Amino acid sequence: MKKTFSGKKFLLALALSTTCLLGGNLAEAGANAPSVPASVQEVNSQSLDSAFLQGIYGKWQEEGVLDARTLIINADGTYELAYRGGGVSHGTVKVSMDEHPDGSKSCWYNFYEEDGTLWMGAERDGEYPVQTDLYSGHDGAMHFVRQENSCHDTGTGVHPEDYSGIWACGRCSMTITPEGNGYLAEIQWASSAAEGSRWIFPCTYDSYSAQLFCNGRGKRIDYVCDETGTCKNKIIYQNGSSTFTMREGVLFWQSPEEPNYTDIEFRR
């Protein structure tokens, strides 16, 4: 299996490529940022964070203000906020849940500066897996709009059908086929002739980042076969998330449940 640091660096850089950002005045942003409801409970699950954050990866532009800032949200949950007058701030995006008296829940994207200060909380639009607008708090005092295919490493010229086919890297192979309104990614890793793992990820295509996403519906199955060819399967998880990114003929797979596979380069 070929693993390269450059592939990992590309993925992190790209997610935004799947990554880009913007700015303004940090003190001003902190002063005007509406607070997140006190009932919100921070979600510490890396898997859940990844599943929900996939919907906001990319580059965003602030709307309705003179000194509009640029926001880039990366696949690893970090962000950059660039200000028109110069300067960039960095931080982390966390997912939290606000539980209501009737038992229903609201999902929030909380933006924390490096010192832990919360400068914006934006409620997730539950109807759409990929967000196109981010409004702060309940009053929408801050509004960011997604910029389509605008990141430096974005998939300009990449089409959903480009993902279809058979991909491989050493003992690991991947087949991506159209299924319904999306795609099915199936991965096979053989640790030996008798043992290995299989992953199955139902995916949707995001035209903004030119990537395939699986939000919490992925499955991993480990298997062991005896000399008669009889195999025993063990389901490791059924709620996995993944991002598949194809750039310049190379396919990258990123999953919070599978950090050891992040820097594999798949080729046809």
Tab-separated table of C-alpha atoms in Angstrom, residues 41-213:
chain	number	residue	atom	x	y	z
A	41	GLN	CA	-24.897	20.500	24.655
A	42	GLU	CA	-21.535	20.177	22.917
A	43	VAL	CA	-21.148	16.998	20.902
A	44	ASN	CA	-17.781	15.360	21.483
A	45	SER	CA	-18.212	12.494	19.031
A	46	GLN	CA	-15.686	12.830	16.210
A	47	SER	CA	-17.900	10.733	13.959
A	48	LEU	CA	-20.964	12.915	14.519
A	49	ASP	CA	-18.941	16.095	14.085
A	50	SER	CA	-17.589	14.823	10.785
A	51	ALA	CA	-20.987	13.709	9.520
A	52	PHE	CA	-22.581	17.107	10.116
A	53	LEU	CA	-19.558	19.228	9.214
A	54	GLN	CA	-19.380	17.698	5.748
A	55	GLY	CA	-22.346	19.879	4.825
A	56	ILE	CA	-20.401	23.120	5.379
A	57	TYR	CA	-16.917	22.356	4.024
A	58	GLY	CA	-15.794	25.027	1.587
A	59	LYS	CA	-15.417	28.753	1.022
A	60	TRP	CA	-17.982	31.302	2.228
A	61	GLN	CA	-18.468	35.038	1.691
A	62	GLU	CA	-20.106	37.367	4.175
A	63	GLU	CA	-23.180	39.158	2.863
A	64	GLY	CA	-24.838	42.471	3.707
A	65	VAL	CA	-21.788	44.278	5.130
A	66	LEU	CA	-19.258	46.697	3.687
A	67	ASP	CA	-16.095	44.925	4.868
A	68	ALA	CA	-17.190	41.412	3.982
A	69	ARG	CA	-15.112	38.603	5.397
A	70	THR	CA	-14.181	35.314	3.789
A	71	LEU	CA	-14.626	32.066	5.695
A	72	ILE	CA	-12.977	28.757	4.792
A	73	ILE	CA	-14.114	25.618	6.594
A	74	ASN	CA	-11.813	22.635	6.320
A	75	ALA	CA	-12.575	18.921	6.365
A	76	ASP	CA	-10.639	18.491	9.622
A	77	GLY	CA	-13.040	20.852	11.454
A	78	THR	CA	-10.755	23.899	11.430
A	79	TYR	CA	-11.551	27.223	9.811
A	80	GLU	CA	-9.866	30.434	8.623
A	81	LEU	CA	-11.511	33.830	8.710
A	82	ALA	CA	-9.901	36.405	6.408
A	83	TYR	CA	-10.575	40.120	6.735
A	84	ARG	CA	-10.860	42.496	3.808
A	85	GLY	CA	-8.464	44.944	5.437
A	86	GLY	CA	-5.877	42.217	5.995
A	87	GLY	CA	-5.294	39.612	8.638
A	88	VAL	CA	-6.539	36.065	9.190
A	89	SER	CA	-7.867	34.358	12.302
A	90	HIS	CA	-8.107	30.611	12.878
A	91	GLY	CA	-10.205	28.335	14.992
A	92	THR	CA	-12.338	25.219	15.242
A	93	VAL	CA	-15.925	24.324	14.357
A	94	LYS	CA	-17.829	22.091	16.775
A	95	VAL	CA	-21.260	20.505	16.426
A	96	SER	CA	-23.770	20.832	19.262
A	97	MET	CA	-27.393	19.840	19.846
A	98	ASP	CA	-30.113	22.018	21.355
A	99	GLU	CA	-32.858	19.833	22.835
A	100	HIS	CA	-36.335	21.369	22.993
A	101	PRO	CA	-39.101	20.659	25.551
A	102	ASP	CA	-41.024	18.617	22.977
A	103	GLY	CA	-38.048	16.302	22.523
A	104	SER	CA	-36.998	17.666	19.140
A	105	LYS	CA	-33.412	18.808	18.575
A	106	SER	CA	-31.651	21.553	16.665
A	107	CYS	CA	-28.106	21.151	15.363
A	108	TRP	CA	-25.649	24.067	15.661
A	109	TYR	CA	-22.287	24.833	14.104
A	110	ASN	CA	-20.241	26.661	16.746
A	111	PHE	CA	-17.171	28.632	15.651
A	112	TYR	CA	-14.477	28.968	18.325
A	113	GLU	CA	-11.378	31.134	18.085
A	114	GLU	CA	-8.019	29.642	19.057
A	115	ASP	CA	-8.425	30.935	22.614
A	116	GLY	CA	-11.803	29.196	22.925
A	117	THR	CA	-13.966	32.302	22.391
A	118	LEU	CA	-17.237	31.595	20.597
A	119	TRP	CA	-17.731	34.211	17.879
A	120	MET	CA	-20.587	32.641	15.920
A	121	GLY	CA	-23.180	29.909	16.302
A	122	ALA	CA	-25.116	29.003	13.131
A	123	GLU	CA	-28.102	26.669	13.150
A	124	ARG	CA	-28.048	23.822	10.652
A	125	ASP	CA	-30.800	23.650	8.067
A	126	GLY	CA	-31.937	20.078	8.660
A	127	GLU	CA	-33.649	19.795	5.281
A	128	TYR	CA	-30.444	19.997	3.255
A	129	PRO	CA	-27.281	17.885	3.704
A	130	VAL	CA	-25.189	20.597	2.031
A	131	GLN	CA	-25.673	24.126	3.368
A	132	THR	CA	-25.667	27.155	1.073
A	133	ASP	CA	-26.250	29.779	3.791
A	134	LEU	CA	-25.005	30.232	7.356
A	135	TYR	CA	-26.959	32.639	9.596
A	136	SER	CA	-25.687	33.456	13.078
A	137	GLY	CA	-27.888	32.849	16.112
A	138	HIS	CA	-31.653	33.231	15.836
A	139	ASP	CA	-31.573	36.765	14.421
A	140	GLY	CA	-29.247	36.131	11.466
A	141	ALA	CA	-27.046	39.120	12.355
A	142	MET	CA	-24.214	37.552	10.369
A	143	HIS	CA	-24.841	35.860	7.029
A	144	PHE	CA	-22.310	33.851	5.026
A	145	VAL	CA	-23.041	32.481	1.528
A	146	ARG	CA	-21.220	29.525	0.021
A	147	GLN	CA	-19.005	30.237	-2.971
A	148	GLU	CA	-19.365	27.564	-5.626
A	149	ASN	CA	-16.130	25.943	-6.819
A	150	SER	CA	-14.103	28.910	-5.624
A	151	CYS	CA	-11.321	27.358	-3.548
A	152	HIS	CA	-7.784	27.179	-4.883
A	153	ASP	CA	-7.782	23.378	-4.934
A	154	THR	CA	-11.443	22.882	-5.709
A	155	GLY	CA	-12.672	20.399	-8.255
A	156	THR	CA	-13.080	22.753	-11.185
A	157	GLY	CA	-13.725	20.561	-14.188
A	158	VAL	CA	-14.559	17.537	-12.011
A	159	HIS	CA	-17.950	15.921	-12.686
A	160	PRO	CA	-19.837	13.330	-10.626
A	161	GLU	CA	-19.451	10.661	-13.299
A	162	ASP	CA	-15.657	11.040	-13.038
A	163	TYR	CA	-15.809	9.137	-9.754
A	164	SER	CA	-17.346	6.026	-11.320
A	165	GLY	CA	-15.047	3.094	-11.923
A	166	ILE	CA	-12.481	0.869	-10.258
A	167	TRP	CA	-9.699	2.424	-8.201
A	168	ALA	CA	-6.750	0.733	-6.489
A	169	CYS	CA	-3.748	1.260	-4.246
A	170	GLY	CA	-1.711	-1.832	-3.398
A	171	ARG	CA	-3.962	-4.347	-1.628
A	172	CYS	CA	-6.772	-1.831	-1.326
A	173	SER	CA	-9.324	-1.460	-4.120
A	174	MET	CA	-12.416	0.700	-4.492
A	175	THR	CA	-15.389	0.477	-6.831
A	176	ILE	CA	-17.716	3.456	-7.236
A	177	THR	CA	-20.981	2.960	-9.101
A	178	PRO	CA	-24.096	5.116	-9.634
A	179	GLU	CA	-26.967	4.146	-7.330
A	180	GLY	CA	-30.303	5.937	-7.335
A	181	ASN	CA	-29.668	9.673	-7.028
A	182	GLY	CA	-26.178	9.110	-5.658
A	183	TYR	CA	-23.232	6.755	-5.737
A	184	LEU	CA	-22.119	3.630	-3.904
A	185	ALA	CA	-18.467	3.374	-2.867
A	186	GLU	CA	-17.282	-0.153	-1.982
A	187	ILE	CA	-13.760	-0.633	-0.618
A	188	GLN	CA	-11.866	-3.895	-0.169
A	189	TRP	CA	-8.673	-4.280	1.860
A	190	ALA	CA	-7.002	-7.692	1.987
A	191	SER	CA	-4.546	-8.029	4.862
A	192	SER	CA	-3.889	-11.599	3.672
A	193	ALA	CA	-5.433	-14.189	1.396
A	194	ALA	CA	-7.831	-15.207	4.172
A	195	GLU	CA	-8.499	-11.959	6.060
A	196	GLY	CA	-9.557	-8.469	5.216
A	197	SER	CA	-12.100	-5.679	5.505
A	198	ARG	CA	-14.916	-4.317	3.356
A	199	TRP	CA	-16.507	-0.886	3.515
A	200	ILE	CA	-19.782	0.171	1.943
A	201	PHE	CA	-20.595	3.905	1.706
A	202	PRO	CA	-23.804	5.237	0.083
A	203	CYS	CA	-22.787	8.713	-1.109
A	204	THR	CA	-24.218	11.943	-2.415
A	205	TYR	CA	-22.379	14.305	-4.740
A	206	ASP	CA	-21.749	17.898	-3.678
A	207	SER	CA	-21.375	20.187	-6.700
A	208	TYR	CA	-19.886	22.978	-4.569
A	209	SER	CA	-16.800	21.025	-3.567
A	210	ALA	CA	-16.959	18.376	-6.325
A	211	GLN	CA	-16.785	15.601	-3.724
A	212	LEU	CA	-18.715	12.517	-2.694
A	213	PHE	CA	-20.034	12.487	0.888
